[in-house]
């Protein structure tokens, strides 16, 4: 899966022969999993039809401030469009559009949307070589660059005029890889290594039975996805769950027992920047596993359980630079127990789940947690979807990573 997957891309097309290449550009963006909406300047429709672009983007193509639908005038809200987008790509960006962007003119929907947009803007200039090298164009590009617009450089080659030189719009493949690289490098956790434990552990009694718990792993998997989308390289050490991961930044290590989880943790903890222990590890395991199925008899069966390693405690004892996050699941005296865990396990953040709260705990899509920071301040969060809880936890880490 690409970093562009799920991104909302607004593609602005201005008038230039390179507009014909936007059909491939839309196709490539959609193939990467992006949702694409297209805005065209009125003159750009001479170079490629809105029908082609709406078919490829699967969205209505916009060009005018107002349109008529069933005899009713409809306003195309440029403010909403600007807020909808995760990124605004203007390709091709003609010399005229670049000049108008620089001076804040907005005599068409594309320019009005540019002025309203809050998201990062990228432009792929396309024009003849003399226009590209003209003092005014260079000055305009510099001004846009200074205010944070990313310029995807034009490429060298044969131009529509027959001249050869710089000015061709970057090839659609190059635009897509520029966007991917730029998004990745500007991601807050780019080059950060994050290790997450998730799910239950299964401690075998015999070949068919085990000691486990109700954990589904949902919280840990959401955390892995959020961290990956923030640009981190994530190792997800997962106990048995039915969940799947689908992000190129996530490497999954499947384990069954607490011992196996600790072995995996020992392999990656030293290199990690952030470690989050969200797994519901079984505290005890049978002293020995029977290699044949235990047969039923009239007598009671007694199992001797011995302690499992505590992975979070091991991380707390061995941590150097790592930001360490633990979870606590409590049924009573929640805050007292959680604060003790926070200190005993040497965490930087503890996430308290209280099973006594409705909508929190195992098997629910929602969770109600309280964050406990290093100074033992408590920050109760509202009951919310586990995905949003994962985002809140990562935001807390982002804000306190260097404390
Ligand atoms: N944890 C762990 N290894 C264990 C037990 C727990 O890494 N063997 C981690 C969990 O992933 C969690 C934190 O420790 O981040 C607290 O887990 P919890 O089950 O709430 O507490 P325990 O330490 O097991 O104590 P108790 O069960 O007595 O509450």
CSV table of C-alpha atoms and ligand atoms in Angstrom, one decimal:
chain,number,residue,atom,x,y,z
A,1,UNK,CA,0.0,0.0,0.0
A,2,UNK,CA,1.2,3.5,-0.9
A,3,UNK,CA,1.5,6.5,1.4
A,4,UNK,CA,-1.0,8.1,-1.0
A,5,UNK,CA,-3.6,5.5,-0.1
A,6,UNK,CA,-6.7,7.1,1.4
A,7,UNK,CA,-5.3,10.6,0.7
A,8,UNK,CA,-7.8,13.1,-0.8
A,9,UNK,CA,-6.1,14.7,-3.7
A,10,UNK,CA,-7.4,17.8,-5.5
A,11,UNK,CA,-6.0,18.0,-9.0
A,12,UNK,CA,-6.0,21.5,-10.5
A,13,UNK,CA,-5.5,21.5,-14.3
A,14,UNK,CA,-4.6,24.8,-16.1
A,15,UNK,CA,-4.3,25.3,-19.8
A,16,UNK,CA,-1.4,23.8,-21.5
A,17,UNK,CA,-0.7,21.0,-23.9
A,18,UNK,CA,0.6,18.9,-21.0
A,19,UNK,CA,-3.0,18.7,-19.7
A,20,UNK,CA,-3.4,15.7,-21.9
A,21,UNK,CA,-1.1,13.8,-19.6
A,22,UNK,CA,-3.4,14.3,-16.6
A,23,UNK,CA,-5.5,11.3,-17.7
A,24,UNK,CA,-2.5,9.1,-16.8
A,25,UNK,CA,-1.8,11.2,-13.7
A,26,UNK,CA,-5.4,10.6,-12.4
A,27,UNK,CA,-5.1,6.9,-13.2
A,28,UNK,CA,-1.8,6.6,-11.3
A,29,UNK,CA,-3.1,8.5,-8.3
A,30,UNK,CA,-6.3,6.4,-8.2
A,31,UNK,CA,-4.2,3.2,-8.5
A,32,UNK,CA,-2.2,4.3,-5.5
A,33,UNK,CA,-5.4,4.4,-3.5
A,34,UNK,CA,-5.9,8.2,-3.6
A,35,UNK,CA,-9.4,9.8,-3.9
A,36,UNK,CA,-9.1,12.3,-6.7
A,37,UNK,CA,-11.3,15.4,-7.5
A,38,UNK,CA,-10.4,17.5,-10.5
A,39,UNK,CA,-10.8,21.3,-11.0
A,40,UNK,CA,-10.1,22.6,-14.5
A,41,UNK,CA,-9.6,26.2,-15.6
A,42,UNK,CA,-12.1,26.9,-18.4
A,43,UNK,CA,-9.3,27.1,-21.1
A,44,UNK,CA,-7.8,23.7,-20.0
A,45,UNK,CA,-10.9,22.0,-21.3
A,46,UNK,CA,-9.5,22.6,-24.9
A,47,UNK,CA,-6.7,20.2,-24.1
A,48,UNK,CA,-8.6,17.3,-22.4
A,49,UNK,CA,-12.2,16.7,-21.8
A,50,UNK,CA,-13.9,16.7,-18.4
A,51,UNK,CA,-15.6,13.4,-19.3
A,52,UNK,CA,-12.3,11.6,-19.6
A,53,UNK,CA,-11.2,13.0,-16.2
A,54,UNK,CA,-14.5,12.3,-14.4
A,55,UNK,CA,-14.5,8.8,-15.8
A,56,UNK,CA,-11.0,8.1,-14.5
A,57,UNK,CA,-11.4,9.9,-11.2
A,58,UNK,CA,-15.0,8.6,-10.6
A,59,UNK,CA,-15.8,12.1,-9.5
A,60,UNK,CA,-17.7,15.0,-11.1
A,61,UNK,CA,-15.1,17.5,-12.6
A,62,UNK,CA,-15.5,21.1,-11.6
A,63,UNK,CA,-14.6,24.2,-13.5
A,64,UNK,CA,-17.1,27.0,-12.9
A,65,UNK,CA,-18.2,28.8,-9.7
A,66,UNK,CA,-21.8,27.8,-10.5
A,67,UNK,CA,-23.4,25.0,-12.5
A,68,UNK,CA,-26.9,24.2,-13.5
A,69,UNK,CA,-28.4,20.9,-12.3
A,70,UNK,CA,-31.9,20.1,-13.4
A,71,UNK,CA,-32.5,23.7,-14.2
A,72,UNK,CA,-31.3,24.8,-10.7
A,73,UNK,CA,-28.1,26.8,-10.3
A,74,UNK,CA,-25.6,25.1,-7.9
A,75,UNK,CA,-22.6,26.9,-6.3
A,76,UNK,CA,-19.4,24.9,-6.4
A,77,UNK,CA,-18.0,25.8,-2.9
A,78,UNK,CA,-14.3,26.4,-3.3
A,79,UNK,CA,-13.9,26.7,0.5
A,80,UNK,CA,-15.3,23.2,1.1
A,81,UNK,CA,-13.1,21.8,-1.7
A,82,UNK,CA,-10.0,23.4,-0.2
A,83,UNK,CA,-10.9,22.0,3.2
A,84,UNK,CA,-11.7,18.5,1.8
A,85,UNK,CA,-8.3,18.0,0.3
A,86,UNK,CA,-5.2,16.5,2.0
A,87,UNK,CA,-3.1,17.9,-0.8
A,88,UNK,CA,-3.7,20.2,-3.8
A,89,UNK,CA,-1.7,19.4,-6.9
A,90,UNK,CA,-1.8,21.8,-9.8
A,91,UNK,CA,-0.5,20.1,-12.9
A,92,UNK,CA,0.1,21.4,-15.4
A,93,UNK,CA,0.7,24.8,-13.8
A,94,UNK,CA,0.9,27.3,-16.7
A,95,UNK,CA,2.9,30.5,-16.5
A,96,UNK,CA,-0.4,32.4,-16.3
A,97,UNK,CA,-1.7,30.3,-13.4
A,98,UNK,CA,1.6,30.6,-11.5
A,99,UNK,CA,1.6,34.4,-11.9
A,100,UNK,CA,-1.9,34.6,-10.7
A,101,UNK,CA,-1.2,32.4,-7.7
A,102,UNK,CA,1.7,34.6,-6.8
A,103,UNK,CA,-0.4,37.8,-6.9
A,104,UNK,CA,-3.4,36.3,-5.2
A,105,UNK,CA,-5.8,36.6,-8.2
A,106,UNK,CA,-8.8,34.4,-8.2
A,107,UNK,CA,-10.7,34.8,-11.4
A,108,UNK,CA,-11.5,31.1,-11.7
A,109,UNK,CA,-12.5,28.2,-9.5
A,110,UNK,CA,-9.0,26.7,-9.4
A,111,UNK,CA,-7.4,29.9,-8.1
A,112,UNK,CA,-10.2,30.6,-5.6
A,113,UNK,CA,-9.7,27.1,-4.2
A,114,UNK,CA,-5.9,27.6,-4.0
A,115,UNK,CA,-6.5,30.7,-1.9
A,116,UNK,CA,-8.9,28.8,0.4
A,117,UNK,CA,-7.0,25.6,0.7
A,118,UNK,CA,-5.3,24.8,4.0
A,119,UNK,CA,-3.5,21.7,2.8
A,120,UNK,CA,0.0,21.5,1.2
A,121,UNK,CA,0.1,22.6,-2.4
A,122,UNK,CA,2.3,21.2,-5.1
A,123,UNK,CA,2.7,22.6,-8.6
A,124,UNK,CA,4.1,20.9,-11.7
A,125,UNK,CA,5.0,23.8,-14.1
A,126,UNK,CA,4.7,23.3,-17.8
A,127,UNK,CA,5.5,25.9,-20.5
A,128,UNK,CA,7.9,26.6,-23.3
A,129,UNK,CA,11.6,26.9,-22.3
A,130,UNK,CA,11.9,30.6,-22.7
A,131,UNK,CA,8.8,31.2,-20.6
A,132,UNK,CA,10.2,28.8,-18.0
A,133,UNK,CA,13.5,30.7,-17.8
A,134,UNK,CA,11.9,34.2,-17.9
A,135,UNK,CA,12.8,36.4,-15.0
A,136,UNK,CA,9.1,36.8,-14.1
A,137,UNK,CA,8.5,33.1,-14.0
A,138,UNK,CA,11.6,32.4,-12.0
A,139,UNK,CA,10.7,35.2,-9.5
A,140,UNK,CA,7.1,33.9,-9.2
A,141,UNK,CA,8.3,30.3,-8.6
A,142,UNK,CA,10.7,31.6,-5.9
A,143,UNK,CA,7.9,33.5,-4.2
A,144,UNK,CA,5.6,30.5,-4.2
A,145,UNK,CA,8.5,28.3,-2.9
A,146,UNK,CA,9.0,30.9,-0.1
A,147,UNK,CA,5.4,30.5,1.1
A,148,UNK,CA,5.7,26.7,1.1
A,149,UNK,CA,4.3,25.7,-2.3
A,150,UNK,CA,6.3,22.6,-3.4
A,151,UNK,CA,7.6,22.9,-7.0
A,152,UNK,CA,7.8,19.7,-8.9
A,153,UNK,CA,10.6,20.7,-11.4
A,154,UNK,CA,9.8,20.7,-15.1
A,155,UNK,CA,11.8,18.2,-17.2
A,156,UNK,CA,14.0,18.5,-20.2
A,157,UNK,CA,12.9,17.3,-23.6
A,158,UNK,CA,11.1,18.2,-26.8
A,159,UNK,CA,8.5,20.9,-26.3
A,160,UNK,CA,5.2,21.5,-28.1
A,161,UNK,CA,6.9,24.4,-29.9
A,162,UNK,CA,9.4,22.0,-31.4
A,163,UNK,CA,12.2,23.5,-29.3
A,164,UNK,CA,14.2,21.3,-26.9
A,165,UNK,CA,14.9,22.2,-23.3
A,166,UNK,CA,13.5,22.5,-19.8
A,167,UNK,CA,9.8,23.2,-19.5
A,168,UNK,CA,8.0,19.9,-20.1
A,169,UNK,CA,5.7,19.0,-17.2
A,170,UNK,CA,7.2,16.2,-15.1
A,171,UNK,CA,6.0,12.8,-16.3
A,172,UNK,CA,3.0,11.6,-14.3
A,173,UNK,CA,5.1,8.7,-12.8
A,174,UNK,CA,7.6,11.3,-11.6
A,175,UNK,CA,4.9,13.5,-10.1
A,176,UNK,CA,3.5,10.6,-8.2
A,177,UNK,CA,6.9,9.5,-6.8
A,178,UNK,CA,7.7,13.1,-5.9
A,179,UNK,CA,4.4,13.4,-4.0
A,180,UNK,CA,5.0,10.0,-2.2
A,181,UNK,CA,8.6,10.9,-1.3
A,182,UNK,CA,7.6,14.4,-0.1
A,183,UNK,CA,4.7,13.1,2.0
A,184,UNK,CA,7.0,10.4,3.5
A,185,UNK,CA,9.8,12.8,4.3
A,186,UNK,CA,7.6,15.4,5.8
A,187,UNK,CA,5.7,12.9,8.0
A,188,UNK,CA,6.2,13.6,11.7
A,189,UNK,CA,7.6,10.1,12.4
A,190,UNK,CA,9.7,9.7,9.3
A,191,UNK,CA,12.8,7.6,10.2
A,192,UNK,CA,11.4,6.8,13.7
A,193,UNK,CA,11.2,3.1,14.6
A,194,UNK,CA,8.2,2.1,16.6
A,195,UNK,CA,7.6,-1.3,18.2
A,196,UNK,CA,4.1,-2.3,19.3
A,197,UNK,CA,2.9,-5.5,21.1
A,198,UNK,CA,-0.7,-6.4,20.5
A,199,UNK,CA,-3.3,-9.1,21.0
A,200,UNK,CA,-3.3,-11.9,23.6
A,201,UNK,CA,-0.8,-14.6,24.2
A,202,UNK,CA,-1.7,-18.3,24.2
A,203,UNK,CA,0.1,-20.4,26.7
A,204,UNK,CA,-0.2,-24.1,25.7
A,205,UNK,CA,-1.5,-26.7,28.1
A,206,UNK,CA,-1.4,-29.5,25.6
A,207,UNK,CA,-1.6,-29.6,21.7
A,208,UNK,CA,-5.2,-28.5,21.7
A,209,UNK,CA,-5.7,-26.3,24.8
A,210,UNK,CA,-4.2,-23.1,26.0
A,211,UNK,CA,-4.5,-20.3,28.6
A,212,UNK,CA,-5.5,-17.1,26.9
A,213,UNK,CA,-7.7,-14.1,27.3
A,214,UNK,CA,-10.4,-12.1,25.4
A,215,UNK,CA,-8.0,-9.5,23.8
A,216,UNK,CA,-8.7,-9.1,20.0
A,217,UNK,CA,-5.6,-6.9,19.4
A,218,UNK,CA,-7.8,-4.0,18.0
A,219,UNK,CA,-6.1,-1.3,20.0
A,220,UNK,CA,-2.6,-2.4,19.1
A,221,UNK,CA,-3.4,-2.8,15.4
A,222,UNK,CA,-4.9,0.7,15.3
A,223,UNK,CA,-1.8,2.1,17.0
A,224,UNK,CA,0.4,0.3,14.4
A,225,UNK,CA,-1.6,1.8,11.5
A,226,UNK,CA,-1.6,5.3,13.0
A,227,UNK,CA,2.2,5.2,13.6
A,228,UNK,CA,2.8,3.9,10.1
A,229,UNK,CA,0.7,6.7,8.6
A,230,UNK,CA,2.8,9.2,10.7
A,231,UNK,CA,5.7,7.8,8.7
A,232,UNK,CA,7.3,5.5,11.3
A,233,UNK,CA,8.8,2.1,10.5
A,234,UNK,CA,6.6,-0.2,12.7
A,235,UNK,CA,7.3,-3.6,14.0
A,236,UNK,CA,4.1,-5.2,15.3
A,237,UNK,CA,4.6,-8.1,17.6
A,238,UNK,CA,1.3,-9.8,17.5
A,239,UNK,CA,-0.3,-12.6,19.5
A,240,UNK,CA,-3.0,-14.7,17.7
A,241,UNK,CA,-5.8,-12.5,16.3
A,242,UNK,CA,-8.0,-12.4,13.3
A,243,UNK,CA,-6.8,-8.9,12.3
A,244,UNK,CA,-4.8,-8.1,9.3
A,245,UNK,CA,-2.3,-5.3,8.6
A,246,UNK,CA,-2.0,-3.6,5.2
A,247,UNK,CA,0.6,-0.9,5.3
A,248,UNK,CA,4.1,-1.1,3.7
A,249,UNK,CA,5.6,0.5,6.8
A,250,UNK,CA,4.4,-2.3,9.1
A,251,UNK,CA,6.4,-5.5,9.6
A,252,UNK,CA,4.4,-8.1,11.6
A,253,UNK,CA,6.0,-10.7,13.8
A,254,UNK,CA,3.5,-13.3,14.8
A,255,UNK,CA,4.0,-15.0,18.2
A,256,UNK,CA,2.0,-17.3,20.3
A,257,UNK,CA,3.4,-17.1,23.8
A,258,UNK,CA,4.8,-14.5,26.2
A,259,UNK,CA,8.3,-16.0,25.9
A,260,UNK,CA,8.1,-15.7,22.1
A,261,UNK,CA,6.9,-12.1,22.5
A,262,UNK,CA,9.9,-11.3,24.7
A,263,UNK,CA,12.3,-12.9,22.2
A,264,UNK,CA,11.0,-10.7,19.4
A,265,UNK,CA,11.1,-7.6,21.6
A,266,UNK,CA,14.7,-8.3,22.5
A,267,UNK,CA,15.5,-8.3,18.7
A,268,UNK,CA,14.1,-4.8,18.0
A,269,UNK,CA,13.8,-2.9,21.3
A,270,UNK,CA,17.4,-1.5,21.2
A,271,UNK,CA,16.9,0.2,17.8
A,272,UNK,CA,13.4,1.5,18.6
A,273,UNK,CA,12.5,5.1,19.4
A,274,UNK,CA,9.0,4.4,20.7
A,275,UNK,CA,7.8,1.2,22.2
A,276,UNK,CA,4.2,0.6,23.0
A,277,UNK,CA,3.1,-2.5,25.0
A,278,UNK,CA,-0.5,-2.9,24.2
A,279,UNK,CA,-0.6,-6.7,24.3
A,280,UNK,CA,-2.7,-8.5,27.0
A,281,UNK,CA,0.1,-10.9,28.0
A,282,UNK,CA,-0.8,-13.9,30.0
A,283,UNK,CA,0.9,-13.4,33.4
A,284,UNK,CA,1.2,-17.2,33.9
A,285,UNK,CA,1.8,-20.3,31.8
A,286,UNK,CA,1.6,-24.0,32.6
A,287,UNK,CA,4.8,-25.3,34.2
A,288,UNK,CA,5.1,-27.8,31.4
A,289,UNK,CA,3.2,-28.5,28.2
A,290,UNK,CA,1.9,-32.0,27.7
A,291,UNK,CA,2.9,-33.2,24.2
A,292,UNK,CA,-0.2,-35.4,24.0
A,293,UNK,CA,-3.8,-34.4,24.5
A,294,UNK,CA,-4.7,-34.7,28.2
A,295,UNK,CA,-7.4,-37.3,28.7
A,296,UNK,CA,-10.4,-36.7,30.9
A,297,UNK,CA,-10.5,-38.8,34.1
A,298,UNK,CA,-12.7,-38.9,37.2
A,299,UNK,CA,-10.1,-37.0,39.3
A,300,UNK,CA,-9.8,-33.2,39.2
A,301,UNK,CA,-7.0,-31.8,37.1
A,302,UNK,CA,-4.5,-29.6,38.8
A,303,UNK,CA,-2.2,-27.4,36.7
A,304,UNK,CA,0.9,-25.7,38.1
A,305,UNK,CA,1.2,-22.3,36.6
A,306,UNK,CA,4.6,-20.5,36.7
A,307,UNK,CA,5.2,-16.8,36.0
A,308,UNK,CA,5.7,-15.5,32.5
A,309,UNK,CA,8.3,-12.8,31.7
A,310,UNK,CA,6.9,-9.2,31.9
A,311,UNK,CA,7.8,-7.7,28.5
A,312,UNK,CA,7.0,-4.1,29.5
A,313,UNK,CA,9.1,-4.4,32.7
A,314,UNK,CA,12.0,-5.8,30.7
A,315,UNK,CA,11.7,-2.7,28.4
A,316,UNK,CA,11.5,-0.4,31.4
A,317,UNK,CA,14.7,-1.9,32.8
A,318,UNK,CA,16.6,-1.8,29.5
A,319,UNK,CA,15.4,1.5,28.1
A,320,UNK,CA,17.9,4.2,27.1
A,321,UNK,CA,16.4,6.7,24.6
A,322,UNK,CA,13.1,4.9,24.1
A,323,UNK,CA,9.7,6.5,24.8
A,324,UNK,CA,7.9,3.7,26.6
A,325,UNK,CA,4.2,3.3,26.7
A,326,UNK,CA,2.3,0.8,28.8
A,327,UNK,CA,-1.3,-0.1,29.2
A,328,UNK,CA,-3.1,-1.1,32.3
A,329,UNK,CA,-6.4,-3.0,32.5
A,330,UNK,CA,-8.0,-2.7,35.9
A,331,UNK,CA,-11.4,-3.6,37.4
A,332,UNK,CA,-11.0,-1.8,40.7
A,333,UNK,CA,-8.8,0.8,42.4
A,334,UNK,CA,-7.9,1.7,38.8
A,335,UNK,CA,-5.9,4.9,39.3
A,336,UNK,CA,-3.9,3.6,42.2
A,337,UNK,CA,-2.9,0.4,40.5
A,338,UNK,CA,-2.2,2.2,37.2
A,339,UNK,CA,0.1,4.8,38.8
A,340,UNK,CA,2.0,2.0,40.5
A,341,UNK,CA,2.4,0.2,37.2
A,342,UNK,CA,3.6,3.4,35.6
A,343,UNK,CA,6.4,3.8,38.1
A,344,UNK,CA,7.3,0.1,38.6
A,345,UNK,CA,7.6,-0.5,34.9
A,346,UNK,CA,9.5,2.8,34.2
A,347,UNK,CA,7.0,4.1,31.5
A,348,UNK,CA,6.8,7.5,30.0
A,349,UNK,CA,3.1,7.2,29.4
A,350,UNK,CA,0.5,4.8,30.8
A,351,UNK,CA,-2.9,4.2,29.2
A,352,UNK,CA,-5.5,3.1,31.7
A,353,UNK,CA,-8.5,1.0,30.5
A,354,UNK,CA,-11.0,0.5,33.2
A,355,UNK,CA,-13.2,-2.5,32.6
A,356,UNK,CA,-15.9,-1.0,34.9
A,357,UNK,CA,-16.5,1.7,32.2
A,358,UNK,CA,-19.3,0.9,29.7
A,359,UNK,CA,-18.0,0.7,26.1
A,360,UNK,CA,-14.4,0.1,27.2
A,361,UNK,CA,-12.2,-3.1,27.2
A,362,UNK,CA,-12.1,-6.3,25.2
A,363,UNK,CA,-14.2,-6.9,22.1
A,364,UNK,CA,-15.6,-3.4,21.8
A,365,UNK,CA,-15.0,-0.9,19.0
A,366,UNK,CA,-14.9,1.9,21.5
A,367,UNK,CA,-12.6,2.6,24.5
A,368,UNK,CA,-12.6,5.0,27.4
A,369,UNK,CA,-9.1,5.5,28.6
A,370,UNK,CA,-7.2,7.8,31.0
A,371,UNK,CA,-3.6,8.8,30.1
A,372,UNK,CA,-1.2,9.1,33.0
A,373,UNK,CA,2.0,11.0,32.3
A,374,UNK,CA,5.4,10.8,33.9
A,375,UNK,CA,4.5,13.3,36.6
A,376,UNK,CA,1.4,11.1,37.3
A,377,UNK,CA,-1.0,13.7,36.0
A,378,UNK,CA,-4.2,12.1,34.7
A,379,UNK,CA,-5.8,13.1,31.5
A,380,UNK,CA,-9.2,11.3,31.1
A,381,UNK,CA,-10.3,11.0,27.4
A,382,UNK,CA,-14.0,10.7,26.3
A,383,UNK,CA,-15.5,7.3,25.3
A,384,UNK,CA,-14.5,7.1,21.6
A,385,UNK,CA,-13.7,4.7,18.7
A,386,UNK,CA,-10.5,2.8,19.3
A,387,UNK,CA,-9.1,4.3,16.1
A,388,UNK,CA,-9.5,7.8,17.6
A,389,UNK,CA,-8.0,6.6,20.9
A,390,UNK,CA,-5.0,5.4,19.0
A,391,UNK,CA,-4.7,8.8,17.3
A,392,UNK,CA,-4.9,10.6,20.7
A,393,UNK,CA,-2.2,8.3,22.2
A,394,UNK,CA,0.1,9.0,19.2
A,395,UNK,CA,-0.6,12.7,19.4
A,396,UNK,CA,0.4,12.6,23.1
A,397,UNK,CA,3.6,10.9,22.2
A,398,UNK,CA,4.4,13.4,19.5
A,399,UNK,CA,3.9,16.3,22.0
A,400,UNK,CA,6.0,14.7,24.8
A,401,UNK,CA,8.6,12.7,22.9
A,402,UNK,CA,11.4,15.1,23.7
A,403,UNK,CA,10.4,15.9,27.4
B,1,LIG,N1,2.6,-6.7,30.3
B,1,LIG,C1,3.7,-7.3,29.7
B,1,LIG,N2,4.1,-8.5,30.0
B,1,LIG,C2,3.4,-9.2,31.0
B,1,LIG,C3,2.3,-8.6,31.6
B,1,LIG,C4,1.9,-7.3,31.2
B,1,LIG,O1,4.3,-6.7,28.8
B,1,LIG,N3,3.7,-10.4,31.3
B,1,LIG,C5,2.3,-5.3,29.9
B,1,LIG,C6,1.0,-5.1,29.2
B,1,LIG,O2,1.2,-5.2,27.8
B,1,LIG,C7,0.6,-3.7,29.6
B,1,LIG,C8,1.1,-3.6,31.0
B,1,LIG,O3,2.2,-4.6,31.1
B,1,LIG,O4,1.2,-2.7,28.9
B,1,LIG,C9,0.2,-3.9,32.2
B,1,LIG,O5,-0.5,-5.1,31.9
B,1,LIG,P1,-1.7,-5.5,33.0
B,1,LIG,O6,-2.2,-6.9,32.5
B,1,LIG,O7,-2.7,-4.4,33.2
B,1,LIG,O8,-0.9,-5.6,34.3
B,1,LIG,P2,0.1,-6.7,34.9
B,1,LIG,O9,1.4,-6.1,35.0
B,1,LIG,O10,0.0,-8.0,34.2
B,1,LIG,O11,-0.5,-6.8,36.4
B,1,LIG,P3,-2.0,-7.3,36.9
B,1,LIG,O12,-2.4,-8.4,35.9
B,1,LIG,O13,-1.6,-7.9,38.2
B,1,LIG,O14,-2.9,-6.2,37.0
